Amino acid sequence: MAPLQTALLILLLPLASAVVIALFLRKHGALASYVSTGAAGALAVLSLQLIFGGAHNINASMEWLSFGDFTVKLGIKFDDLAALMLFVVSFVGFLIHVFSLGYMHDDAARARFFGGLSIFMFSMLGIVLADNLFMIFIFWELVGFSSWLLINHYHEKQSAADASKKAFIVNRVGDFGFLLGIIWVNSRFNTTNLTELAAMVGDGGVVVATGIPLLLFCGAMGKSAQMPLQVWLPDAMEGPTPVSALIHAATMVAAGIYMLCRINFLMVPDALNVIMWIGTATALYAALCAVVQSDIKKVLAYSTLSQLGYMVAAFGLGSMVSHEGSIQIADGNAIGPAHPLFAAGVGAAMFHLTTHAFFKALLFLGSGSVIMGCHHEQNIFRMGGLWKKMPITFVTFTIGVAAIIGFPFLAGFYSKDAILYLAMKNNPAIFAFLAFTAVLTSFYMIRMWKLTFFGEGRSKEASHAHESGLTLTLPLIVLAVLAAIGGYAGVYKKLAGTVADLVPEAHGSAHTTILLVSLAVMSIGGFSAWFFYKNAAVDTLEEKFRGVFNGLTKLKESFDSVYNYYVAKIQQRFALLLNFIDHVIYQGAIQLLASFVGLLGYGARALYVGSIHAYVYWFLLGLGLLWAFAAGIF
């Protein structure tokens, strides 16, 4: 099969699965789950074939819609960047499908759930393979729809319904800016094709306005939950745990980072500076919020926010810093060191995106195993002692925790160090903030790990916990292996190709400094949490430092409070004003005009008396008026 045909099959396979489930299998949950998982498995195999087949230079498109001079095309662009993201989406997505077989086994609506998974996979693959910004936007919105569908799976719960609406609305805010940016790009360059744009900007013939990358970044702010549009992601934990793993660990939230790397050539220094600070602020804010969470999934949700901030900060930090020497791309052409496609920020951001997908998917699925084993208990202060009862979950979850806090020789150790090195080299203030965030990461992750697995069970659910079945534990084992080895240069190079060459590496004294900083932040945060928190049913921080605890809790709630105030006091009142104008002015004017016309009609009807004599007089009067008008008397 030709590479282009393979890419098309990869794109359309999950769509076919979703259509079959929607049309024929809505009442056959078991069969629907096998169809969706089988399609995901075939997708993973085809993706591996395409990724390791060597054809990383696919560029093909066709005209879809045409309105005068305006044309929308659909096409496929497959290069090393797309190959890396395709592996993350397809392989991690397949493992989550397998996990879902066990996790959703008793769910009455699992046909709808697996149909939603398939349409989500189709949407994400469209973003990965799209060759132009309009096509990316189409699938961008499909991702928004499918994430709403999955978050809203337990729609009978008001909290789940509210969370899905919140996610949908907040993302539309960011997407509006994204669309304006795409329109501006098309107006400025007369194309949205990524290859054509890169050639035009790379030649230095067209200057990019600062507003273009900032508007495009709005899309990433929504999808990747960057401040101030981060409020939807923690609430989205109302969806099933596999949804949390798929959407909030490896795929949807990573789409914003991937999109930024796709349009790296459109970036300018001022825009990168804004992106860098927004990413840093998000990383620090989310880490502080995670410290006071008691729901195991909420801890991981804020952790995801923080790690996404790390990636965005890395992109902003290093996208203008190129490696020395030229780099050979797939078609053999050498691109010089100044070419923006080959920049350290893209390398660091995509490296951490990949490793984060492995260990965060592992952690989310591990939390799902814990929740299942504890009979759907999610409060870490009602757990404890699970390492004896759930040994496979404990070992794999421990690897995930070690990877995210940067334990030496695990995946997160290498990707986090690359970002810290960029920060140290380019902006000491950002380096300080990110290093402190790393301390907090180690602190809240060790806190969650200790309270969940050690000590004695603090509830009946924890005391009667049990290990999960094979469909739940097998994906944990595979992801644990990836979380352990995914950061090694040889392994990552196989997946990322030339993108791996962009990862910044410290040498000499810089390498020693980063290594010592990495070990220090991990140790300070980890040991502080281990010795500070007691294996008790109450939060030690709340018990000993209530002011700090309350302050962090209010910090977490501050954005929601501001948005709720805006909606209630400003937006709702503006809506009431518009409603008043609509009813009183517009509808009143229309009713007045209608009454006047009705009065004229009533008067006209009164003239019809049924007498021929009266009609003759009216005829003569009209004839006289017509003569007077023609003669110029009027």
XYZ file of C-alpha atoms in Angstrom:
634
model
C 0.000 0.000 0.000
C 1.337 3.429 -0.957
C 2.186 5.799 1.934
C -0.526 8.276 0.938
C -3.138 5.511 0.870
C -1.950 4.322 4.283
C -2.271 7.842 5.674
C -5.822 8.154 4.274
C -6.763 4.790 5.749
C -5.375 5.842 9.121
C -7.515 8.977 9.016
C -10.733 7.306 7.892
C -10.593 4.071 9.916
C -11.835 5.575 13.229
C -14.512 7.523 11.330
C -15.779 4.271 9.835
C -15.827 2.736 13.315
C -17.854 5.665 14.688
C -20.353 5.482 11.803
C -20.872 1.730 12.203
C -21.442 2.102 15.951
C -23.807 5.057 15.513
C -25.907 3.367 12.813
C -25.988 -0.276 13.865
C -24.543 -0.906 17.337
C -26.133 1.627 19.686
C -27.837 -1.169 21.639
C -24.935 -3.620 21.411
C -22.345 -2.245 23.828
C -20.030 -5.255 23.855
C -19.826 -5.474 20.069
C -19.380 -1.713 19.790
C -16.451 -1.834 22.219
C -14.757 -4.565 20.181
C -15.313 -2.703 16.898
C -13.853 0.528 18.304
C -10.902 -1.216 19.974
C -10.248 -3.312 16.860
C -10.198 -0.160 14.746
C -7.808 1.473 17.226
C -5.558 -1.593 17.079
C -5.515 -1.581 13.273
C -4.859 2.150 13.402
C -1.847 1.608 15.674
C -0.413 -1.063 13.344
C -0.881 1.102 10.243
C 0.640 4.077 12.057
C 3.737 2.096 12.987
C 4.015 0.950 9.379
C 3.816 4.536 8.139
C 6.131 5.935 10.824
C 8.893 3.375 10.389
C 8.350 2.959 6.652
C 10.541 5.994 5.996
C 8.065 7.997 3.869
C 8.094 11.208 5.904
C 7.643 13.567 2.975
C 3.963 13.219 2.017
C 2.332 16.389 0.686
C -0.977 15.959 -1.125
C -4.147 18.035 -1.293
C -7.410 18.410 -3.204
C -9.915 21.212 -3.607
C -12.944 20.856 -1.317
C -14.895 24.121 -1.572
C -14.571 27.142 -3.824
C -16.258 30.555 -3.493
C -15.012 32.851 -6.237
C -11.315 33.407 -5.575
C -11.501 31.732 -2.169
C -10.730 28.011 -2.093
C -10.628 25.568 0.811
C -8.458 22.510 0.306
C -8.116 19.288 2.258
C -4.752 17.590 2.278
C -2.201 15.515 4.129
C 1.195 16.688 5.318
C 3.263 13.918 6.860
C 6.762 14.693 8.083
C 8.839 13.896 11.168
C 6.753 16.182 13.375
C 3.515 14.517 12.246
C 5.071 11.063 12.629
C 5.940 11.743 16.274
C 2.467 13.052 17.088
C 0.848 10.191 15.156
C 2.653 7.656 17.335
C 1.492 9.398 20.499
C -2.137 9.596 19.377
C -2.451 6.143 17.824
C -0.415 4.042 20.254
C -1.525 5.682 23.492
C -5.064 5.848 22.118
C -5.061 2.105 21.490
C -3.872 1.355 25.026
C -6.649 3.548 26.411
C -9.177 1.650 24.292
C -7.927 -1.623 25.788
C -8.143 -0.179 29.302
C -11.688 0.993 28.567
C -12.784 -2.564 27.760
C -12.421 -3.414 31.425
C -13.219 -0.033 32.962
C -16.492 0.479 31.058
C -17.515 -3.186 31.036
C -20.653 -2.662 33.113
C -21.622 0.737 31.699
C -25.071 0.711 30.100
C -24.055 3.361 27.553
C -20.692 1.942 26.510
C -21.720 1.873 22.829
C -22.073 5.639 22.954
C -18.795 5.859 24.859
C -16.770 3.836 22.346
C -18.420 5.646 19.462
C -17.263 8.878 21.068
C -13.737 7.499 21.404
C -13.671 6.666 17.695
C -14.919 10.083 16.562
C -12.380 11.694 18.894
C -9.544 9.654 17.380
C -10.694 10.683 13.892
C -10.723 14.337 14.928
C -7.245 14.228 16.475
C -5.754 12.421 13.492
C -7.195 15.111 11.232
C -5.247 17.751 13.177
C -2.067 15.669 13.030
C -2.204 15.056 9.271
C -3.717 18.388 8.078
C -1.658 20.357 5.581
C -3.343 23.751 6.029
C -4.781 25.922 8.772
C -8.391 25.758 7.581
C -8.301 21.968 7.696
C -6.727 22.092 11.136
C -9.576 24.361 12.266
C -12.237 21.972 10.940
C -10.830 19.078 12.924
C -10.077 21.431 15.819
C -13.820 21.996 16.173
C -14.554 18.279 15.778
C -12.209 17.638 18.706
C -14.220 20.169 20.701
C -17.459 18.376 19.849
C -16.148 14.893 20.624
C -14.573 16.014 23.908
C -17.933 17.532 24.918
C -19.564 14.201 24.095
C -17.085 12.193 26.179
C -16.940 14.530 29.171
C -20.753 14.508 29.164
C -20.933 10.701 29.192
C -22.533 10.665 32.647
C -24.992 13.329 31.525
C -27.517 12.390 34.208
C -25.113 13.985 36.712
C -25.515 17.763 36.782
C -21.805 18.233 37.501
C -20.868 16.266 34.367
C -23.338 18.197 32.213
C -22.020 21.506 33.563
C -18.389 20.440 33.036
C -19.003 19.480 29.403
C -20.722 22.792 28.665
C -17.937 24.691 30.407
C -15.278 22.892 28.365
C -17.174 23.535 25.138
C -17.799 27.241 25.789
C -14.297 28.065 27.072
C -12.734 26.351 24.064
C -14.979 28.321 21.718
C -13.575 31.531 23.210
C -10.055 30.497 22.276
C -11.182 29.130 18.920
C -12.697 32.482 17.956
C -9.250 34.080 18.238
C -7.762 31.102 16.367
C -10.217 31.614 13.496
C -9.447 35.347 13.319
C -5.752 34.458 13.098
C -6.392 32.011 10.251
C -8.422 34.636 8.364
C -5.608 37.154 8.868
C -3.047 34.644 7.578
C -5.145 33.959 4.470
C -5.610 37.681 3.866
C -1.911 38.402 4.329
C -0.405 35.457 2.429
C -3.314 34.386 0.193
C -2.826 30.812 1.415
C -3.069 28.763 4.605
C -1.030 25.806 3.319
C 1.711 25.088 5.849
C 4.381 24.227 3.294
C 3.676 27.312 1.183
C 3.615 29.563 4.258
C 6.945 28.195 5.473
C 8.517 28.872 2.084
C 7.146 32.431 1.909
C 8.223 33.376 5.431
C 11.523 31.522 5.186
C 12.525 33.499 2.116
C 12.073 36.714 4.071
C 9.722 38.141 1.486
C 6.676 38.575 3.749
C 6.762 40.134 7.217
C 4.582 38.482 9.867
C 2.574 40.852 12.059
C 2.765 40.145 15.804
C -1.012 39.824 15.992
C -1.066 36.763 13.716
C 0.838 34.326 16.001
C -0.891 35.750 19.084
C -4.353 35.155 17.600
C -3.346 31.656 16.504
C -2.021 31.064 20.019
C -5.551 31.719 21.325
C -6.499 28.314 19.923
C -3.699 26.707 21.900
C -4.755 28.613 25.021
C -8.158 26.931 24.803
C -7.163 23.399 23.825
C -4.038 23.275 25.994
C -5.788 25.086 28.880
C -3.411 28.013 29.299
C -4.258 30.977 31.525
C -6.805 32.497 31.551
C -8.661 29.715 29.681
C -7.498 26.921 31.997
C -10.713 26.680 34.035
C -12.358 23.931 31.984
C -9.776 21.186 32.399
C -10.066 20.347 36.144
C -13.873 20.222 35.871
C -13.569 17.857 32.899
C -12.527 15.121 35.344
C -16.279 14.462 35.622
C -15.901 12.254 32.562
C -14.866 8.583 32.788
C -11.213 8.047 33.723
C -10.203 6.687 30.270
C -11.501 9.960 28.840
C -9.280 11.850 31.264
C -6.313 9.809 30.073
C -7.105 10.229 26.374
C -8.137 13.882 26.321
C -6.232 15.373 29.222
C -2.959 13.501 29.080
C -1.869 12.492 25.623
C -3.993 13.959 22.867
C -6.468 16.860 23.020
C -4.528 19.084 25.411
C -1.361 18.312 23.468
C -3.002 19.502 20.230
C -2.284 23.121 21.163
C 1.435 22.413 21.613
C 1.552 20.487 18.348
C -0.207 23.320 16.510
C 2.305 25.851 17.843
C 5.171 23.694 16.597
C 3.417 23.351 13.230
C 3.265 27.146 12.803
C 6.650 27.882 14.361
C 7.740 29.716 11.197
C 5.043 32.367 11.822
C 6.414 33.293 15.242
C 8.050 36.634 16.025
C 10.043 37.588 19.168
C 7.299 39.692 20.788
C 4.739 36.904 20.401
C 7.191 34.324 21.734
C 7.811 36.462 24.799
C 4.077 36.594 25.574
C 3.738 32.838 25.014
C 6.713 32.145 27.280
C 5.267 34.118 30.205
C 1.762 32.683 29.826
C 3.176 29.161 29.856
C 5.300 29.888 32.929
C 2.400 31.479 34.820
C 0.167 28.502 34.004
C 2.800 26.018 35.162
C 3.261 27.754 38.520
C -0.450 28.462 39.123
C -1.517 24.873 38.429
C 1.245 23.416 40.610
C 0.112 25.564 43.555
C -3.504 24.471 43.029
C -2.542 20.775 42.919
C -1.122 20.952 46.451
C -4.590 21.263 48.025
C -6.515 18.750 45.902
C -8.004 15.660 47.541
C -9.507 13.997 44.435
C -6.857 11.797 42.825
C -7.988 12.775 39.324
C -8.036 16.480 40.183
C -4.415 16.263 41.365
C -3.490 14.782 37.994
C -5.616 17.365 36.169
C -3.737 20.281 37.722
C -0.509 18.399 37.137
C -1.416 18.224 33.444
C -2.070 21.974 33.429
C 1.328 22.571 34.967
C 3.173 20.314 32.523
C 1.396 21.923 29.575
C 2.611 25.260 30.904
C 6.121 23.810 30.897
C 5.746 22.887 27.207
C 4.362 26.289 26.219
C 7.139 28.034 28.136
C 9.715 25.854 26.378
C 8.274 26.771 22.999
C 8.423 30.465 23.831
C 11.914 30.181 25.278
C 13.707 28.362 22.536
C 11.953 28.812 19.251
C 14.395 31.459 18.132
C 17.475 29.486 19.203
C 18.824 27.196 16.497
C 21.456 24.513 16.571
C 24.771 25.025 14.914
C 25.247 23.367 11.558
C 22.688 22.262 8.995
C 20.245 19.426 9.495
C 19.316 16.892 6.843
C 15.574 16.471 6.399
C 13.715 13.548 4.875
C 14.142 14.523 1.218
C 17.879 15.061 1.673
C 17.907 18.852 1.402
C 20.026 20.664 3.937
C 18.371 23.493 5.850
C 20.590 26.080 7.450
C 20.794 26.783 11.186
C 18.618 29.880 11.016
C 15.613 28.073 9.549
C 12.773 28.475 12.094
C 11.472 24.953 11.551
C 14.556 23.644 13.304
C 14.557 25.378 16.647
C 15.339 24.330 20.181
C 11.904 25.359 21.484
C 10.127 22.968 19.139
C 12.517 20.188 20.117
C 12.128 20.706 23.871
C 8.344 21.157 23.721
C 7.737 18.067 21.559
C 10.165 15.987 23.629
C 8.275 16.792 26.823
C 4.930 16.362 25.053
C 5.923 12.815 24.115
C 7.307 11.726 27.456
C 4.415 13.424 29.262
C 1.951 11.472 27.129
C 3.519 8.227 28.344
C 3.759 8.901 32.063
C 0.595 11.009 32.390
C -1.526 8.446 30.521
C 0.009 5.876 32.862
C -0.906 7.963 35.908
C -4.480 8.598 34.765
C -5.066 4.951 33.914
C -3.381 3.998 37.188
C -5.778 6.295 39.025
C -8.607 4.579 37.176
C -7.343 1.216 38.392
C -7.185 2.597 41.937
C -10.717 3.988 41.650
C -12.025 0.663 40.360
C -10.160 -1.258 43.058
C -11.530 1.057 45.759
C -15.108 0.727 44.484
C -15.166 4.208 42.862
C -13.639 6.074 45.794
C -11.571 9.042 44.508
C -10.539 10.855 47.709
C -6.879 10.142 48.477
C -7.527 10.770 52.186
C -9.914 7.790 52.154
C -7.354 5.458 50.591
C -4.099 4.090 51.980
C -2.367 0.713 52.173
C -3.019 -0.103 48.513
C 0.511 -1.208 47.706
C -0.204 -4.592 49.259
C -3.614 -5.043 47.688
C -2.814 -3.708 44.198
C 0.855 -4.565 43.526
C 0.824 -4.177 39.720
C -0.959 -0.842 39.907
C 1.429 0.261 42.665
C 4.613 -0.582 40.739
C 3.461 0.964 37.463
C 2.010 4.033 39.182
C 5.281 4.480 41.064
C 7.185 4.506 37.764
C 4.809 7.193 36.491
C 5.323 9.299 39.621
C 9.084 8.893 39.405
C 9.045 9.905 35.732
C 7.034 13.086 36.242
C 9.151 14.309 39.163
C 12.317 13.790 37.118
C 13.839 10.708 38.725
C 17.199 10.029 37.023
C 17.175 7.915 33.853
C 13.393 7.912 33.441
C 11.675 9.719 30.556
C 10.649 12.863 32.430
C 14.180 13.364 33.723
C 15.535 14.028 30.224
C 12.682 16.122 28.816
C 12.346 18.325 31.921
C 16.088 18.936 31.991
C 15.991 20.071 28.351
C 13.422 22.730 29.265
C 15.317 23.844 32.364
C 18.486 24.131 30.312
C 16.713 26.352 27.774
C 15.399 28.531 30.582
C 18.788 28.800 32.265
C 20.408 29.751 28.978
C 17.826 32.299 27.809
C 15.954 33.762 30.797
C 17.099 33.416 34.430
C 13.738 34.617 35.816
C 11.820 31.948 33.897
C 14.402 29.395 35.031
C 13.729 30.305 38.674
C 9.954 30.011 38.243
C 10.187 26.679 36.425
C 12.635 25.273 38.965
C 10.257 26.217 41.797
C 7.408 24.630 39.840
C 9.462 21.444 39.618
C 9.795 21.474 43.429
C 6.014 21.754 43.732
C 5.540 18.960 41.196
C 7.651 16.606 43.252
C 5.851 17.775 46.412
C 2.255 17.156 45.340
C 3.006 13.942 43.436
C 4.802 12.322 46.393
C 1.956 13.550 48.621
C -0.611 11.791 46.432
C 1.544 8.660 46.094
C 2.089 8.324 49.839
C -1.519 8.955 50.846
C -2.832 6.550 48.219
C -0.554 3.544 48.661
C 1.031 3.643 52.112
C -0.171 3.449 55.694
C -3.423 1.708 56.572
C -6.678 1.821 54.673
C -8.708 4.810 55.851
C -12.093 3.665 54.573
C -14.046 0.498 54.019
C -13.500 0.879 50.266
C -9.716 0.979 50.707
C -9.730 -1.935 53.135
C -11.560 -4.081 50.570
C -9.554 -2.908 47.559
C -8.457 -5.431 44.938
C -6.169 -5.559 41.924
C -7.736 -4.859 38.547
C -8.080 -7.345 35.707
C -5.748 -7.893 32.767
C -7.443 -5.386 30.437
C -6.721 -2.688 33.016
C -3.226 -3.739 34.115
C -1.715 -4.640 30.715
C -1.874 -1.053 29.386
C -0.302 0.105 32.654
C 2.652 -2.230 32.140
C 3.220 -1.112 28.532
C 2.977 2.577 29.448
C 5.312 2.026 32.407
C 7.931 0.667 30.006
C 7.508 3.699 27.751
C 7.662 6.046 30.749
C 10.945 4.403 31.696
C 12.711 4.285 28.309
C 10.887 6.923 26.219
C 13.421 9.622 27.058
C 16.504 7.763 25.871
C 18.079 9.287 22.795
C 18.060 6.087 20.753
C 14.397 5.358 21.444
C 13.206 8.932 20.952
C 15.289 9.324 17.778
C 13.472 6.337 16.258
C 10.125 8.019 16.910
C 10.956 11.663 16.243
C 13.536 11.573 13.448
C 14.971 15.037 12.795
C 12.746 16.541 15.500
C 14.947 14.715 18.029
C 17.946 16.644 16.702
C 16.313 19.859 17.896
C 16.303 18.912 21.585
C 18.784 21.201 23.365
C 21.543 19.397 25.216
C 23.698 20.840 27.957
C 27.413 20.127 27.912
C 30.261 20.634 30.319
C 29.545 22.833 33.325
C 26.006 23.584 32.081
C 25.227 19.865 32.111
C 26.516 19.536 35.669
C 24.514 22.571 36.802
C 21.257 21.290 35.296
C 21.826 17.814 36.726
C 22.383 19.195 40.225
C 19.360 21.514 39.956
C 17.189 18.633 38.731
C 18.231 16.353 41.584
C 17.848 19.170 44.105
C 14.308 20.182 43.127
C 13.181 16.570 43.005
C 14.674 15.774 46.404
C 13.490 18.943 48.152
C 9.919 18.536 46.974
C 9.739 14.786 47.397
C 11.293 14.467 50.842
C 9.349 17.471 52.126
C 6.053 15.837 51.155
C 7.058 12.414 52.492
C 7.990 13.671 55.939
C 5.354 16.406 56.186
C 2.180 14.501 55.347
C 0.768 11.982 57.805
C -1.165 8.927 56.695
C -4.373 10.349 58.095
C -7.904 11.107 56.961
C -7.278 14.865 57.198
C -4.968 17.086 55.156
C -1.863 17.858 57.219
C -1.419 21.202 55.460
C -4.972 22.230 56.358
C -4.466 21.041 59.913
C -1.143 22.821 60.571
C -1.216 25.767 58.177
C -4.868 26.574 57.637
C -4.125 30.051 56.298
C -1.838 28.711 53.565
C -4.340 25.973 52.727
C -7.238 28.417 52.470
C -5.142 30.802 50.397
C -4.265 28.087 47.873
C -7.889 26.946 47.782
C -9.031 30.498 47.020
C -6.332 30.753 44.366
C -7.825 27.684 42.720
C -11.318 29.169 42.856
C -10.365 32.735 41.918
C -10.727 32.398 38.173
C -14.113 30.701 38.432
C -15.240 33.457 40.795
C -14.186 36.161 38.343
C -15.895 34.416 35.438
C -19.056 33.784 37.458
C -19.135 37.475 38.458
C -18.641 38.535 34.844
C -21.439 36.254 33.623
C -23.884 37.270 36.375
C -23.153 40.986 36.647
C -22.049 41.990 33.156
C -22.916 39.445 30.495
C -26.339 38.577 31.920
C -27.271 42.243 32.360
C -26.130 43.031 28.851
C -28.282 40.141 27.653
C -31.248 41.577 29.573
C -30.628 44.975 27.920
C -30.635 43.351 24.491
C -33.786 41.475 25.428
C -35.424 44.804 26.453
C -34.371 46.449 23.190
C -35.694 43.479 21.246
C -39.080 43.383 22.992
C -39.756 47.080 23.591
C -38.107 48.841 20.670
C -37.868 46.438 17.765
C -40.935 44.328 18.470
C -42.849 47.478 19.607
C -41.962 49.294 16.384
C -42.957 46.275 14.338
C -46.276 45.976 16.172
C -46.919 49.735 15.720
C -46.220 49.507 12.004
C -48.414 46.441 11.753
C -51.223 48.294 13.538
C -50.895 51.256 11.137
C -50.993 48.968 8.118
C -53.960 47.175 9.647
C -55.743 50.514 10.120
C -55.131 51.414 6.479
C -56.489 48.062 5.458
C -59.539 48.551 7.645
C -60.178 51.958 6.033
C -59.701 50.528 2.564
C -62.163 47.745 3.310
C -64.708 50.376 4.396
C -64.708 51.788 0.862
C -66.119 48.577 -0.548
C -69.849 49.363 -0.037
C -71.227 47.146 -2.807
C -72.792 50.041 -4.792
C -71.909 50.635 -8.467
C -72.720 54.332 -8.100
C -70.128 54.787 -5.353
C -67.500 52.965 -7.419
C -68.185 55.279 -10.416
C -67.588 58.345 -8.233
C -64.308 56.915 -6.925
C -63.264 56.116 -10.503
C -63.976 59.649 -11.654
C -62.146 61.116 -8.665
C -59.099 58.971 -9.383
C -59.189 59.894 -13.052
C -59.269 63.584 -12.144
C -56.305 63.225 -9.783
C -54.331 61.380 -12.427
C -55.046 64.166 -14.997
C -54.011 66.837 -12.484
C -50.728 65.035 -11.795
C -50.030 64.571 -15.512
C -50.821 68.222 -16.227
C -48.317 69.380 -13.602
C -50.889 70.898 -11.252
C -49.353 68.880 -8.366
